[in-house]
Amino acid sequence: MSGTALRSPAARALRDAFLSALVALGIFGVMVGLRTDPGARSLVLSWHPVPVAVAVAIVFFGRLALSGWRIARPAGTAAPRRLAEGMTHAGRYVAPVFLILALTLPLYAGRYYLDLGILVLTYVMLGWGLNIVVGLAGLLDLGYVAFYAVGAYTFAIAATTFGLGFWTCLPLAGLFAAIFGVLLGFPVLRLRGDYLAIVTLAFGEIVRVVILNWVSLTGGPNGISGIPRPTLFGLTFLADGGPGSFADYFGIEPNITQRVIFLFYVILAMALLTNWVSLRLRRLPLGRAWEALREDEVACRSLGINVTVTKLTAFSIGATFGGFAGAFFATRQAFISPESFTFIESAIVLAIVVLGGLGSQLGVALAALVMIGGSEMLRGIIILGVDLVEYRMLLFGIALVVVMVLRPRGLVSGRTPSVSLGRPREISAELVAEGRG
Amino acid sequence: MADILSVESLTMRFGGLLAVDSLSFAVRAGEITAVIGPNGAGKTTVFNCITGFYRPTSGRLALTHAGGDGFELQTIPGHNIARRARVARTFQNIRLFAGMTALENLMVAQHNRLMPNVASGLLAVFGLGGYRPIQHAAIEKAKLWLDAIGLMARADDPAGALPYGAQRRLEIARAMCIDPVLLCLDEPAAGLNPRESEELSDLLLRIRGGQVGGGCSILLIEHDMGVVMRISDHVVVLDHGEKISDGTPAEVRNDPHVIAAYLGEGDEDEGHEASAA
């Protein structure tokens, strides 16, 4: 102890950087350095030292720079706080700009970007839906994908069995997901924090395993195909046009992009609906009770708030939006299988909510854009003979760690009061509880 | 004056520990009743039984509203004690919603009036169900209480950022926003300076008299004897889960059992020895 204290800061920083580089070597040596290539008869292990050296060097100098920065200015918390205030102020202008960009995207973006936009918006919607449960009510839900799956399968089964259309099935998908939300809610109401997380995780897996094994209903691992596409007031978007199609009605050339644009606007409208409902609920007694529940459950009970009912509404309303998103996913893909509803989906959506800032609508949208859009943009970028998209999860993890170190409460933290006498002022994140489930 | 709450042979046992031992006392309507006693006497346990946080091992807690409606508190589930029986409480360690503003804290307390059931809460999303006038009334009521506790200027500040004394007052105002017939205060004067204690006493007297709010009986646990002696109409003294004295502040102050409990059991024995000698 005294030995390290006596050493100069520079020597300590150097030693620290060296140790970090050693850890990096251990990790990257295996993850980046070793690669399996298809050989003549079997896979051949090849060794790539250059990317490893680069990664280790980045860690070494990065750590050194970080230590140097800390020595230079010991009051290291000032910068992030100023950043937080700036972010909050910028938020007022960023949201409308993003909305306009999204609304006009089909005017200037090609097919690839529209598809990417649909993907991002699906996650934005899921993030906003989960934000109700995790961000507002403070209930840690690791099985959100279950509601996504229930929504998708409800629509797929109803459409392929009874021939119902997307718009008829959408409320049905939401309703079924809400019922599952209540089903999950009831047994877990007594649980808090870690225990709640474990049970919701198990719930997500149970739903997936049931779907996988109930072959007569869900097709098991083969999934369900031939799910109908959505229509615009009865007009279809078939690739070859034909009578009753959108192109035929308006007398234009049938084009597959028309369907993509339509799907884009459908998910945009659904995401905005989710946003509108959650923003509205926040200003109403129900949303305020969720936030109060996150702050202090015991105090809520002493004020006569039915904690059970309040938690169930959070679960079921969050689930409803998950179900809507699921139905959209099914109609967009035209094919669903249990593989689309694994735990990693729950983890990604939760990561989006946490990164964005619990309870922050703009933060969640930004996080979804960066995490889903950003990681997709890595495709095709090749550095030192390495396609970056293969290291998507690694970069994902690094981004998570960096954000959590610099901004532990997410990109956009802080909370706007739901009601105020004067001009509402932002409440700093330090005062706001995160909820213990 | 009629009894608003009658505690009859209340017993609370935690495993082998007998925290409250067949305690009986009454809280009279329109009065301030103080429960005092040394640390560990079982005061907070009694509170937790009355407010539904503990289910008593045995005994009866009968609450009677002015209109004649009776409630057996020991059988009512937690939140309904506040909602239906209208018993409000504060906590020994302040439990405000720290990240919400003072105004929001008072709005949450009026939850059941703002949203009688889930359906009306969901209808309000679409602007249906006549939510607006109810919300307006709730804000007016919150303003009334903010004014009463002198926090009108800080209505939009987060509760967690308020000074300690203001947090204590806000917690009382929040409890009063459920329109209680009985307000249970767990050490409201703890940590307050003499001036703040004085303000608190005034506030409690105004609440009892109905000068602010609709008037309500108060049951209070307090260690600050200055406050207790000044505002209480009736004092109950507990020690080791049993009632050792019950009466007006003046009676209790002169009760030898109370003096013994507070100054140590030794006195009594010494007294016996003295008389024997």
XYZ file of C-alpha atoms in Angstrom:
714
model
C 0.000 0.000 0.000
C 2.656 2.493 1.117
C 4.884 1.391 -1.781
C 2.347 2.463 -4.395
C 1.675 5.676 -2.553
C 5.334 6.638 -2.671
C 5.712 6.104 -6.398
C 5.284 9.115 -8.660
C 1.964 9.543 -10.495
C 3.673 9.039 -13.855
C 5.128 5.685 -12.796
C 1.777 4.620 -11.437
C 0.015 5.607 -14.654
C 2.592 3.653 -16.678
C 2.167 0.575 -14.513
C -1.605 0.894 -14.759
C -1.467 1.178 -18.553
C 0.842 -1.818 -18.744
C -1.547 -3.944 -16.689
C -4.482 -2.847 -18.848
C -2.531 -3.763 -21.975
C -1.812 -7.174 -20.464
C -5.513 -7.785 -19.848
C -6.260 -6.566 -23.384
C -3.661 -8.997 -24.753
C -5.376 -11.829 -22.933
C -8.761 -10.892 -24.358
C -7.893 -9.749 -27.879
C -5.208 -12.411 -28.344
C -7.951 -15.012 -28.451
C -10.900 -12.999 -29.755
C -9.158 -11.081 -32.523
C -5.894 -12.942 -33.013
C -7.190 -16.433 -33.595
C -9.427 -17.047 -36.537
C -10.754 -20.202 -38.147
C -10.669 -20.378 -41.913
C -12.151 -23.149 -44.009
C -9.321 -25.452 -45.061
C -9.200 -28.410 -47.415
C -10.863 -30.907 -45.113
C -11.422 -29.078 -41.866
C -11.223 -25.613 -40.342
C -7.722 -24.201 -40.142
C -6.647 -22.010 -37.282
C -4.791 -18.892 -38.394
C -2.959 -16.352 -36.286
C -3.287 -12.612 -36.944
C -0.866 -10.699 -34.740
C -1.242 -7.227 -36.301
C -4.841 -6.471 -35.256
C -3.999 -7.779 -31.777
C -1.010 -5.464 -31.534
C -3.156 -2.532 -32.682
C -5.893 -3.304 -30.147
C -3.401 -3.723 -27.314
C -1.640 -0.498 -28.291
C -4.978 1.357 -28.299
C -5.741 0.084 -24.812
C -2.234 0.943 -23.548
C -2.188 4.503 -24.854
C -5.874 5.026 -24.125
C -5.365 4.062 -20.508
C -2.257 6.244 -20.319
C -4.154 9.209 -21.751
C -7.004 8.635 -19.312
C -4.582 8.583 -16.352
C -2.859 11.701 -17.637
C -6.191 13.452 -17.971
C -7.099 12.503 -14.411
C -3.777 13.838 -13.059
C -4.136 17.053 -15.029
C -7.619 17.805 -13.672
C -8.623 16.018 -10.485
C -12.127 17.501 -10.498
C -13.120 15.061 -13.192
C -16.868 15.221 -12.583
C -17.329 18.788 -13.790
C -17.136 17.987 -17.484
C -19.805 15.252 -17.613
C -22.213 17.442 -15.634
C -21.819 20.331 -18.040
C -22.264 17.823 -20.839
C -25.504 16.660 -19.218
C -26.923 20.165 -19.085
C -25.923 20.783 -22.671
C -27.583 17.537 -23.732
C -30.799 18.487 -21.967
C -30.913 21.884 -23.661
C -30.041 20.415 -27.040
C -32.803 17.843 -26.554
C -35.463 20.434 -27.219
C -34.133 20.982 -30.736
C -32.796 17.517 -31.495
C -36.156 15.743 -31.258
C -37.986 17.844 -33.910
C -34.976 17.632 -36.223
C -34.960 13.838 -35.954
C -38.703 13.717 -36.525
C -38.413 15.772 -39.713
C -35.473 13.666 -40.902
C -37.495 10.507 -40.310
C -40.618 11.848 -42.018
C -38.704 12.848 -45.121
C -36.349 9.845 -45.250
C -38.101 8.137 -48.209
C -37.518 11.294 -50.288
C -33.747 11.017 -50.299
C -32.793 7.571 -49.012
C -32.510 4.434 -51.047
C -33.891 0.985 -50.372
C -31.006 -0.014 -48.100
C -31.424 2.961 -45.792
C -35.181 2.546 -45.715
C -34.794 -1.067 -44.615
C -32.303 0.053 -42.011
C -34.721 2.786 -40.926
C -37.473 0.201 -40.475
C -35.148 -1.932 -38.350
C -34.067 1.031 -36.217
C -37.651 2.217 -35.741
C -38.720 -1.277 -34.662
C -36.110 -1.125 -31.920
C -37.059 2.449 -31.065
C -40.615 1.267 -30.579
C -39.512 -1.727 -28.500
C -37.256 0.583 -26.472
C -40.085 3.001 -25.813
C -42.378 0.125 -24.857
C -39.836 -1.333 -22.441
C -39.120 2.145 -21.123
C -42.617 2.156 -19.607
C -41.764 -0.925 -17.550
C -38.097 -0.299 -16.753
C -37.757 3.457 -17.018
C -41.012 4.667 -15.532
C -42.138 1.890 -13.207
C -38.585 0.783 -12.352
C -39.328 -2.927 -12.876
C -36.339 -4.708 -14.390
C -37.707 -6.882 -17.195
C -35.250 -9.200 -18.953
C -37.916 -11.094 -20.876
C -39.459 -8.334 -22.953
C -38.905 -10.318 -26.130
C -41.649 -12.704 -24.957
C -44.296 -10.056 -25.673
C -42.674 -9.315 -29.020
C -42.957 -13.019 -29.818
C -46.550 -13.259 -28.580
C -47.528 -10.315 -30.785
C -45.754 -11.754 -33.822
C -47.227 -15.236 -33.421
C -50.721 -13.940 -32.643
C -50.747 -12.072 -35.924
C -49.060 -14.854 -37.883
C -51.457 -17.546 -36.648
C -54.567 -15.381 -36.982
C -53.547 -14.321 -40.489
C -52.596 -17.739 -41.809
C -55.441 -19.645 -40.107
C -58.372 -17.248 -40.330
C -57.169 -15.074 -43.189
C -57.383 -11.881 -41.146
C -55.484 -8.796 -42.300
C -52.745 -6.858 -40.547
C -54.947 -4.018 -39.325
C -57.548 -6.395 -37.861
C -54.868 -8.401 -36.108
C -52.867 -5.488 -34.748
C -55.221 -4.797 -31.807
C -55.519 -8.544 -31.280
C -51.731 -8.889 -31.066
C -51.592 -6.035 -28.569
C -54.396 -7.561 -26.523
C -52.755 -10.989 -26.378
C -49.437 -9.457 -25.398
C -51.195 -7.467 -22.671
C -52.806 -10.650 -21.355
C -49.369 -12.259 -21.238
C -48.107 -9.154 -19.467
C -50.704 -9.659 -16.747
C -49.921 -13.395 -16.623
C -46.255 -12.592 -16.066
C -47.097 -9.774 -13.702
C -49.168 -11.753 -11.235
C -46.570 -14.226 -9.992
C -43.697 -11.736 -9.962
C -45.411 -8.929 -8.077
C -43.805 -9.848 -4.792
C -40.333 -10.005 -6.280
C -37.924 -7.121 -6.506
C -34.700 -6.265 -8.264
C -32.518 -9.266 -9.082
C -35.258 -11.775 -8.373
C -37.670 -10.023 -10.686
C -35.014 -9.929 -13.406
C -34.420 -13.676 -13.114
C -38.114 -14.560 -13.295
C -38.753 -12.308 -16.296
C -35.701 -13.834 -17.988
C -37.165 -17.284 -17.389
C -40.545 -16.126 -18.683
C -38.948 -14.987 -21.930
C -37.280 -18.365 -22.348
C -40.466 -20.283 -21.482
C -42.408 -18.467 -24.182
C -39.679 -19.203 -26.728
C -39.423 -22.882 -25.750
C -43.203 -23.289 -25.900
C -43.246 -21.759 -29.378
C -40.403 -24.066 -30.400
C -42.190 -27.200 -29.194
C -45.850 -26.528 -29.906
C -45.391 -27.640 -33.489
C -49.085 -28.080 -34.335
C -49.821 -24.426 -33.578
C -46.596 -22.577 -34.290
C -44.801 -24.818 -36.739
C -42.007 -25.278 -34.199
C -38.512 -24.559 -35.503
C -39.849 -24.279 -39.070
C -41.745 -21.145 -38.102
C -44.670 -19.687 -39.987
C -44.315 -18.411 -43.519
C -46.631 -16.702 -45.978
C -47.716 -14.045 -43.517
C -49.679 -11.392 -45.419
C -48.298 -7.902 -45.943
C -50.192 -4.903 -44.658
C -52.527 -3.030 -46.973
C -53.348 0.655 -47.280
C -57.141 0.880 -47.060
C -57.369 -2.383 -48.936
C -54.683 -1.578 -51.509
C -51.936 -4.184 -51.686
C -48.252 -3.664 -52.366
C -47.461 -6.667 -54.532
C -44.264 -6.616 -56.581
C -46.115 -7.323 -59.831
C -48.879 -4.786 -59.279
C -52.119 -6.273 -60.530
C -55.733 -5.274 -59.844
C -56.399 -3.804 -56.395
C -52.792 -2.888 -55.841
C -51.479 0.501 -54.824
C -49.647 0.960 -58.131
C -52.723 -0.046 -60.130
C -55.036 2.331 -58.261
C -52.796 5.334 -58.747
C -51.745 4.274 -62.223
C -48.009 4.121 -61.510
C -45.344 1.506 -62.165
C -45.390 -1.237 -59.505
C -42.167 -1.090 -57.548
C -41.024 -2.996 -54.477
C -39.747 0.256 -52.933
C -43.351 1.428 -52.585
C -43.960 -1.358 -50.095
C -40.779 -0.553 -48.190
C -41.798 3.096 -47.971
C -45.250 2.076 -46.786
C -43.782 -0.240 -44.143
C -41.464 2.557 -43.062
C -44.370 4.915 -42.475
C -46.368 2.207 -40.701
C -43.598 1.564 -38.157
C -42.913 5.284 -37.843
C -46.582 5.886 -37.018
C -46.621 2.969 -34.560
C -43.449 4.189 -32.848
C -44.825 7.717 -32.600
C -48.046 6.309 -31.142
C -45.989 4.518 -28.484
C -44.147 7.740 -27.774
C -47.335 9.778 -27.591
C -49.058 7.341 -25.254
C -46.069 7.114 -22.902
C -45.565 10.878 -22.834
C -49.259 11.359 -22.187
C -49.393 8.667 -19.493
C -46.463 10.291 -17.720
C -48.529 13.420 -17.186
C -51.537 11.453 -15.952
C -52.091 9.858 -12.536
C -51.228 6.386 -13.814
C -47.792 7.376 -15.082
C -47.159 9.481 -12.013
C -48.012 6.471 -9.857
C -45.488 4.373 -11.853
C -42.779 6.908 -11.180
C -43.772 7.136 -7.527
C -43.562 3.351 -7.371
C -40.039 3.515 -8.762
C -39.141 6.148 -6.155
C -40.642 4.460 -3.094
C -43.053 1.542 -3.048
C -43.663 1.711 0.718
C -44.642 5.367 0.565
C -47.015 4.583 -2.324
C -48.774 1.994 -0.230
C -49.109 4.418 2.669
C -50.882 6.829 0.305
C -53.486 4.259 -0.659
C -52.075 3.396 -4.088
C -52.777 -0.185 -5.078
C -49.244 -1.332 -5.825
C -50.390 -4.599 -7.416
C -52.694 -2.967 -9.939
C -50.176 -0.233 -10.717
C -47.419 -2.740 -11.469
C -49.766 -4.862 -13.589
C -50.782 -1.875 -15.700
C -47.119 -1.062 -16.325
C -46.403 -4.650 -17.354
C -49.445 -4.948 -19.586
C -49.153 -1.551 -21.293
C -45.453 -2.133 -21.935
C -46.331 -5.597 -23.255
C -49.039 -4.191 -25.548
C -46.491 -2.098 -27.425
C -44.146 -5.082 -27.563
C -47.034 -7.022 -29.126
C -47.701 -4.293 -31.696
C -44.030 -4.280 -32.640
C -44.122 -8.067 -32.909
C -47.084 -7.971 -35.287
C -45.238 -5.443 -37.416
C -42.115 -7.595 -37.407
C -44.148 -10.574 -38.623
C -45.833 -8.665 -41.435
C -42.564 -7.110 -42.540
C -40.612 -10.367 -42.644
C -43.569 -12.450 -43.897
C -41.847 -15.260 -42.024
C -41.181 -15.790 -38.336
C -39.434 -18.508 -36.380
C -38.408 -18.874 -32.731
C -34.854 -17.862 -33.670
C -35.933 -14.236 -33.884
C -37.023 -14.186 -30.258
C -33.944 -15.218 -28.318
C -32.675 -13.649 -25.107
C -30.206 -11.446 -26.981
C -33.148 -9.429 -28.342
C -34.312 -8.682 -24.792
C -30.761 -7.777 -23.862
C -30.384 -5.411 -26.825
C -33.664 -3.651 -26.098
C -32.760 -3.335 -22.418
C -29.307 -2.037 -23.356
C -30.989 0.580 -25.569
C -33.178 1.713 -22.680
C -30.309 1.826 -20.179
C -27.903 3.520 -22.590
C -30.486 6.063 -23.611
C -31.294 6.937 -20.039
C -34.091 5.341 -18.060
C -37.313 7.196 -18.662
C -35.952 9.396 -21.446
C -37.804 9.144 -24.754
C -35.185 11.001 -26.800
C -32.320 9.086 -25.209
C -33.887 5.746 -26.098
C -34.372 6.824 -29.720
C -30.761 8.007 -29.953
C -29.460 4.817 -28.373
C -31.473 2.674 -30.793
C -30.139 4.714 -33.710
C -26.546 4.328 -32.569
C -26.728 0.700 -31.499
C -28.812 -0.740 -34.345
C -28.099 1.748 -37.112
C -24.471 2.271 -36.111
C -23.609 -1.394 -35.900
C -25.223 -2.015 -39.275
C -23.161 0.799 -40.787
C -20.019 -1.115 -39.813
C -20.828 -3.648 -42.497
C -18.296 -3.388 -45.267
C -15.810 -1.251 -43.351
C -12.607 -3.222 -43.477
C -9.646 -2.248 -41.316
C -6.425 -4.304 -41.367
C -8.178 -7.064 -43.215
C -10.879 -7.306 -40.560
C -14.538 -6.683 -41.382
C -15.708 -4.540 -38.475
C -19.200 -6.002 -38.546
C -17.760 -9.232 -37.157
C -16.733 -7.281 -34.049
C -20.150 -5.696 -33.698
C -20.731 -7.220 -30.269
C -17.264 -6.219 -29.064
C -17.796 -2.607 -30.133
C -21.266 -2.802 -28.628
C -19.753 -3.823 -25.305
C -17.078 -1.126 -25.455
C -19.749 1.494 -26.191
C -21.774 0.285 -23.217
C -18.776 0.470 -20.889
C -17.742 3.914 -22.138
C -21.248 5.362 -21.763
C -21.713 3.827 -18.341
C -18.357 5.244 -17.164
C -18.920 8.745 -18.540
C -22.676 8.981 -18.096
C -23.803 6.359 -15.594
C -27.452 7.338 -15.930
C -27.564 7.051 -19.721
C -27.161 9.497 -22.585
C -30.088 11.680 -21.582
C -30.534 11.572 -17.836
C -32.592 13.844 -15.667
C -36.334 14.063 -15.477
C -38.917 16.658 -16.422
C -41.661 17.187 -13.835
C -45.037 15.854 -14.989
C -46.881 18.862 -13.582
C -45.668 22.284 -12.481
C -46.945 25.626 -11.316
C -44.274 27.690 -13.050
C -41.916 26.812 -15.879
C -40.904 23.158 -15.486
C -37.252 22.696 -14.524
C -35.216 19.594 -15.180
C -34.585 17.388 -12.137
C -31.010 16.159 -11.980
C -30.510 12.427 -12.280
C -28.784 12.152 -8.901
C -32.090 12.686 -7.133
C -34.152 10.355 -9.283
C -34.393 6.759 -8.117
C -33.670 3.952 -10.566
C -36.076 1.566 -8.912
C -35.230 -1.716 -7.328
C -37.939 -3.658 -9.110
C -65.580 13.026 22.778
C -65.962 9.780 20.791
C -63.046 7.477 20.164
C -61.843 7.446 16.589
C -59.464 4.545 17.091
C -59.655 1.960 19.789
C -56.704 -0.380 20.199
C -57.736 -3.502 22.089
C -55.191 -5.985 23.461
C -52.910 -5.526 20.465
C -50.098 -8.091 20.455
C -47.262 -8.311 17.945
C -44.748 -11.090 18.125
C -41.682 -11.453 15.866
C -40.564 -15.049 16.386
C -39.462 -15.162 20.007
C -39.577 -11.391 20.461
C -42.702 -9.936 21.973
C -42.652 -6.385 20.605
C -46.108 -5.314 21.742
C -47.834 -7.109 24.608
C -51.654 -6.851 24.735
C -51.716 -3.099 24.489
C -54.987 -1.200 24.798
C -55.573 2.501 24.411
C -57.919 4.872 22.636
C -57.436 7.840 20.337
C -60.206 10.381 20.790
C -61.612 12.227 17.801
C -60.326 15.728 17.274
C -57.414 15.309 19.689
C -53.669 14.910 19.434
C -52.598 11.677 21.085
C -48.887 11.148 21.667
C -47.242 7.761 22.095
C -43.957 8.096 23.940
C -41.497 5.698 25.484
C -37.809 4.804 25.513
C -36.146 3.434 22.377
C -37.294 -0.083 21.542
C -40.521 0.279 23.503
C -42.569 -0.844 20.487
C -43.963 2.516 19.381
C -43.182 2.158 15.676
C -44.434 -1.441 15.738
C -47.802 -0.174 16.989
C -47.794 2.345 14.140
C -46.980 -0.301 11.582
C -49.873 -2.415 12.856
C -52.311 0.501 12.673
C -51.241 1.489 9.168
C -51.262 -2.050 7.803
C -47.545 -2.601 7.318
C -47.634 -5.398 9.908
C -50.452 -7.831 10.518
C -50.858 -8.011 14.342
C -50.455 -11.412 15.992
C -53.696 -10.771 17.870
C -55.884 -7.969 19.059
C -58.296 -5.550 17.503
C -57.878 -2.116 15.920
C -61.288 -0.523 15.521
C -61.528 2.724 13.609
C -64.793 4.667 13.529
C -65.430 7.497 11.080
C -67.462 10.525 12.134
C -70.288 9.240 9.921
C -70.405 5.999 11.900
C -68.617 3.719 9.402
C -66.489 1.179 11.241
C -63.264 -0.445 10.045
C -61.332 -3.351 11.558
C -57.848 -2.223 10.557
C -56.198 -5.555 11.367
C -58.188 -7.226 8.562
C -57.815 -4.599 5.821
C -55.114 -5.048 3.172
C -52.300 -2.483 3.211
C -53.270 0.185 0.701
C -56.967 0.162 1.630
C -56.144 1.428 5.130
C -55.157 4.691 3.497
C -57.749 4.524 0.749
C -60.923 3.378 2.501
C -60.278 3.744 6.246
C -58.411 7.013 5.517
C -55.530 6.569 7.931
C -52.463 8.464 6.727
C -48.922 8.153 8.027
C -45.437 9.593 7.781
C -42.196 7.732 8.349
C -39.390 7.946 10.860
C -36.896 8.209 7.991
C -38.530 10.570 5.542
C -39.931 8.685 2.565
C -40.702 11.357 0.003
C -40.488 10.717 -3.733
C -37.113 12.449 -3.884
C -36.891 12.717 -7.659
C -40.345 14.238 -8.004
C -41.210 17.853 -7.256
C -43.014 18.981 -4.119
C -46.147 19.514 -6.199
C -45.884 16.061 -7.777
C -45.549 14.487 -4.334
C -48.849 16.061 -3.348
C -50.440 14.986 -6.647
C -49.397 11.348 -6.155
C -51.103 11.449 -2.760
C -54.379 12.327 -4.512
C -54.006 9.381 -6.898
C -57.246 7.654 -5.950
C -59.324 10.763 -6.513
C -57.590 11.492 -9.822
C -57.908 7.907 -10.996
C -60.703 5.971 -9.251
C -59.995 2.890 -11.402
C -57.699 1.736 -14.172
C -60.307 2.264 -16.891
C -60.683 5.951 -16.030
C -56.881 6.250 -15.950
C -56.667 4.851 -19.477
C -59.589 6.919 -20.780
C -57.767 10.036 -19.611
C -55.045 9.262 -22.190
C -57.570 10.149 -24.884
C -58.920 13.123 -22.954
C -62.108 11.285 -21.964
C -63.748 10.709 -18.596
C -63.738 14.315 -17.360
C -60.169 14.238 -16.106
C -59.413 17.941 -16.480
C -61.690 19.394 -13.767
C -60.523 16.711 -11.318
C -56.912 17.545 -12.067
C -57.605 21.226 -11.593
C -59.161 20.559 -8.179
C -56.184 18.390 -7.205
C -53.707 21.122 -8.108
C -55.724 23.646 -6.099
C -55.653 21.353 -3.106
C -51.898 20.827 -3.484
C -51.464 24.618 -3.598
C -53.478 24.969 -0.407
C -51.119 22.587 1.375
C -47.975 24.070 -0.142
C -49.145 27.401 1.193
C -49.897 25.916 4.612
C -46.372 24.482 4.947
C -44.711 27.559 3.457
C -43.332 25.813 0.381
C -45.301 27.567 -2.344
C -42.142 29.148 -3.753
C -40.451 25.763 -4.007
C -43.383 23.853 -5.526
C -41.398 22.924 -8.642
C -38.217 21.897 -6.826
C -37.455 18.200 -6.403
C -38.410 17.002 -2.936
C -34.938 15.511 -2.431
C -33.344 18.955 -2.814
C -35.439 20.603 -0.100
C -33.971 21.340 3.356
C -34.584 18.694 5.988
C -37.239 20.635 7.889
C -39.133 21.373 4.678
C -39.048 17.672 3.767
C -40.629 16.830 7.134
C -43.406 19.359 6.544
C -43.910 18.204 2.962
C -44.318 14.616 4.107
C -47.055 15.726 6.510
C -48.766 17.724 3.751
C -48.559 14.709 1.449
C -50.193 12.506 4.078
C -52.909 15.129 4.562
C -53.657 15.126 0.828
C -55.403 11.753 1.127
C -58.013 13.498 3.355
C -57.349 11.327 6.380
C -59.508 11.045 9.474
C -56.457 9.917 11.457
C -52.917 11.123 10.808
C -50.120 8.994 12.256
C -46.800 10.817 12.565
C -43.640 8.865 13.355
C -41.217 11.270 15.059
C -42.090 14.363 13.013
C -39.809 16.634 15.062
C -36.705 14.410 14.843
C -33.716 16.427 13.651
C -35.522 19.762 13.653
C -34.059 22.852 15.288
C -36.104 24.622 18.025
C -37.611 27.119 15.605
C -38.627 24.406 13.154
C -40.119 22.366 16.024
C -42.148 25.397 16.966
C -43.440 25.750 13.383
C -44.242 22.065 13.280
C -46.234 22.289 16.523
C -48.228 25.167 15.080
C -48.894 23.248 11.882
C -50.130 20.210 13.819
C -52.399 22.346 15.989
C -53.854 23.946 12.860
C -54.427 20.531 11.292
C -56.171 19.295 14.432
C -58.357 22.365 14.634
C -59.268 22.193 10.954
C -57.888 25.665 10.179
C -56.068 23.970 7.313
C -57.671 20.934 5.679
C -60.845 19.334 6.921
C -59.744 18.687 10.494
C -58.314 15.390 11.620
C -57.245 13.471 14.696
C -53.525 12.973 15.178
C -51.574 10.082 16.642
C -47.938 10.902 17.104
C -44.730 9.220 18.204
C -42.270 11.768 19.479
C -39.108 11.984 21.548
C -39.082 15.776 21.724
C -40.867 16.287 25.054
C -41.219 20.013 24.426
C -43.421 19.288 21.405
C -45.292 16.456 23.124
C -46.121 18.454 26.252
C -47.112 21.515 24.275
C -49.501 20.066 21.713
C -50.781 16.715 23.040
C -54.201 16.345 24.567
C -53.488 12.806 25.667
C -50.265 10.858 26.169
C -49.734 7.093 26.145
C -46.425 5.826 27.529
C -45.007 2.487 26.363
C -42.102 0.514 27.745
C -41.086 -2.979 26.632
C -44.253 -3.282 24.562
C -46.565 -2.543 27.472
C -48.512 0.533 28.428
C -47.143 1.977 31.645
C -49.095 5.204 31.761
C -51.984 6.937 30.009
C -53.401 10.401 30.659
C -53.001 14.122 30.124
C -49.466 15.484 29.651
C -49.463 16.795 33.218
C -50.551 13.448 34.667
C -48.007 11.486 32.700
C -45.182 13.843 33.595
C -45.703 13.180 37.285
C -46.302 9.443 37.000
C -43.551 7.604 38.948
C -43.634 4.678 36.453
C -42.818 7.025 33.614
C -39.988 8.662 35.513
C -38.650 5.210 36.323
C -38.817 4.060 32.716
C -37.003 7.130 31.449
C -34.417 7.471 34.222
C -33.788 3.747 34.749
C -35.386 0.956 36.756
C -32.896 1.390 39.628
C -34.834 4.226 41.275
C -37.710 2.049 42.379
C -35.472 -0.564 44.024
C -33.512 2.135 45.766
C -36.813 3.547 46.974
C -37.756 0.167 48.440
C -34.387 -0.149 50.126
C -34.702 3.343 51.521
C -38.116 2.595 53.029
C -36.886 -0.741 54.391
C -33.995 0.960 56.115
